[in-house]
Amino acid sequence: MTKKSPWTELVQPEQREETFNTLANSVERASTVVFKDVKSLRQRDWRDKSQYTYGLLGTPTTRKLERKLALMEEGKHCVLTSSGLSAISLTMLALLKHGDRVLIPDNAYEPAAEVARLMANNFGIEWAYYDPMHPETIDFTPNTRMLWTETPGSLTMEVVDLPALAAIAHRHDALVAVDATWGAGIVMPVFDLGADISIQALTKYQSGGSDVLMGSIVVRDERLHNRLLEANTCLGFGVSPEDCSLVLRSLPHLRLRYEAQDKVARDIAAWFRQQAVVANVLHPALPDSPGHDIWKRDFSGAASLFSVVFQPEISQQRVDAFIDALKLFHVGFSWGGSVSLALPFEIGRTRKDFPYKGSLVRFYIGLEEPHDLLTDLRQALEIL
Ligand SMILES: *Cc1c(COP(=O)(O)O)cnc(C)c1O
């Protein structure tokens, strides 16, 4: 070959080092993936994860995160998506078709019900709410193909009897999908408990930094994995390798963070339980929280996310003032980072079967000094 222009040298990739090894997670970014020759291009299989075909479908960085997450949850395969919510929508889009029916628990993360609503309006997929605490009352029609669950329930924190739900669903030939974000993939053996599909919002504890949006779908069954991959290949919910490297960086200390925050959150939840202005504290590790016995049976730990329900005579206005008086707890959606959060909800006014009428505040306990958090809560509670 004739002498190349320096510009060409500049543009061409460098020869890779063969002697450089590191403990760091390298960030392999790509849109174009270069094939060795036309024959390998022609032989590509979009779904084969031992190959690389296009950046959207994965680079070594994304595959590495997929392998680690599947390993962590004791699944076999993992599909990454651009958010927890897109993990929910991809699961439904990939595994349900026109005429099928999906059951959504009445305590679900609200956007999951919105996905079902959209699919019903646009794609002829039926859906219905069910009461996850009473599996015997679930109405399985012959076209019910998926039982969606979340444990514990968003905001109201009911721990469901997953093995019982899964047994009934499987008897009716329906898949069991669990949004297991609260357990972070480490304190609940979802597959051993009967789930077919585990959904995680990696945005939460797995990222740990309040700076990444990502979701994962983990399965054991290869055919399910292929259907998810096939749908993802045409829908294109790809993730950024840069973001994957941030999650990879946080994963090794996920368990330490989770356990430390769990301990402090349980102390604070127990403290709230003793306050006169509080009607109940919904934290699965507390004995009068719904599904506590199931939590004890099925979980080996708890997230530092729980809800406090105030007495009904305390107005929303005063609860809002209490939240605003907090100095260390910030107001905002999502959770899983180092900073403590507080967020108001009015469940009793929207969910008729919810036993409490007072307003609810969801707390997320971060990594601050526990004593400082309690001091902050004490001073703000004086407003009530
Ligand atoms: C946060 C959350 C989601 C959505 O995750 P995003 O990454 O914010 O889309 C889904 N399910 C549960 C239980 C969550 O807490």
XYZ file of N, CA and C in Angstrom, residues 56-57 86 89-94 123 227-238:
66
model
N -26.078 -0.446 18.951
C -27.371 -0.441 19.636
C -27.631 -1.769 20.330
N -27.081 -2.845 19.766
C -27.362 -4.178 20.301
C -26.290 -4.670 21.264
N -38.864 1.513 30.466
C -38.789 0.842 29.156
C -38.553 -0.658 29.330
N -42.159 -1.714 29.597
C -42.897 -1.693 28.327
C -42.339 -2.709 27.345
N -41.015 -2.902 27.329
C -40.458 -3.911 26.415
C -40.974 -5.307 26.776
N -41.031 -5.606 28.073
C -41.509 -6.923 28.499
C -42.928 -7.162 27.987
N -43.784 -6.161 28.151
C -45.168 -6.330 27.705
C -45.266 -6.375 26.176
N -44.523 -5.493 25.499
C -44.588 -5.464 24.037
C -44.038 -6.753 23.426
N -43.015 -7.306 24.057
C -42.374 -8.488 23.483
C -43.200 -9.748 23.727
N -53.294 -1.422 20.749
C -52.911 -2.710 20.172
C -53.871 -3.856 20.493
N -37.304 -13.942 22.586
C -38.450 -13.086 22.234
C -38.194 -11.642 22.679
N -37.572 -11.488 23.859
C -37.252 -10.136 24.335
C -36.221 -9.471 23.434
N -35.211 -10.258 23.054
C -34.158 -9.715 22.183
C -34.710 -9.330 20.826
N -35.574 -10.204 20.301
C -36.150 -9.943 18.994
C -36.923 -8.625 19.007
N -37.741 -8.444 20.061
C -38.515 -7.199 20.167
C -37.578 -6.015 20.355
N -36.551 -6.197 21.184
C -35.651 -5.075 21.443
C -34.846 -4.716 20.196
N -34.530 -5.739 19.392
C -33.771 -5.491 18.174
C -34.567 -4.609 17.216
N -35.885 -4.806 17.160
C -36.623 -3.926 16.244
C -37.100 -2.642 16.916
N -37.267 -2.644 18.234
C -37.718 -1.409 18.890
C -36.543 -0.485 19.226
N -35.382 -1.091 19.513
C -34.170 -0.286 19.675
C -34.049 0.492 20.969
N -34.426 -0.133 22.098
C -34.234 0.529 23.397
C -32.789 0.351 23.872
N -31.847 0.847 23.133
C -30.446 0.616 23.484
C -29.982 1.419 24.688
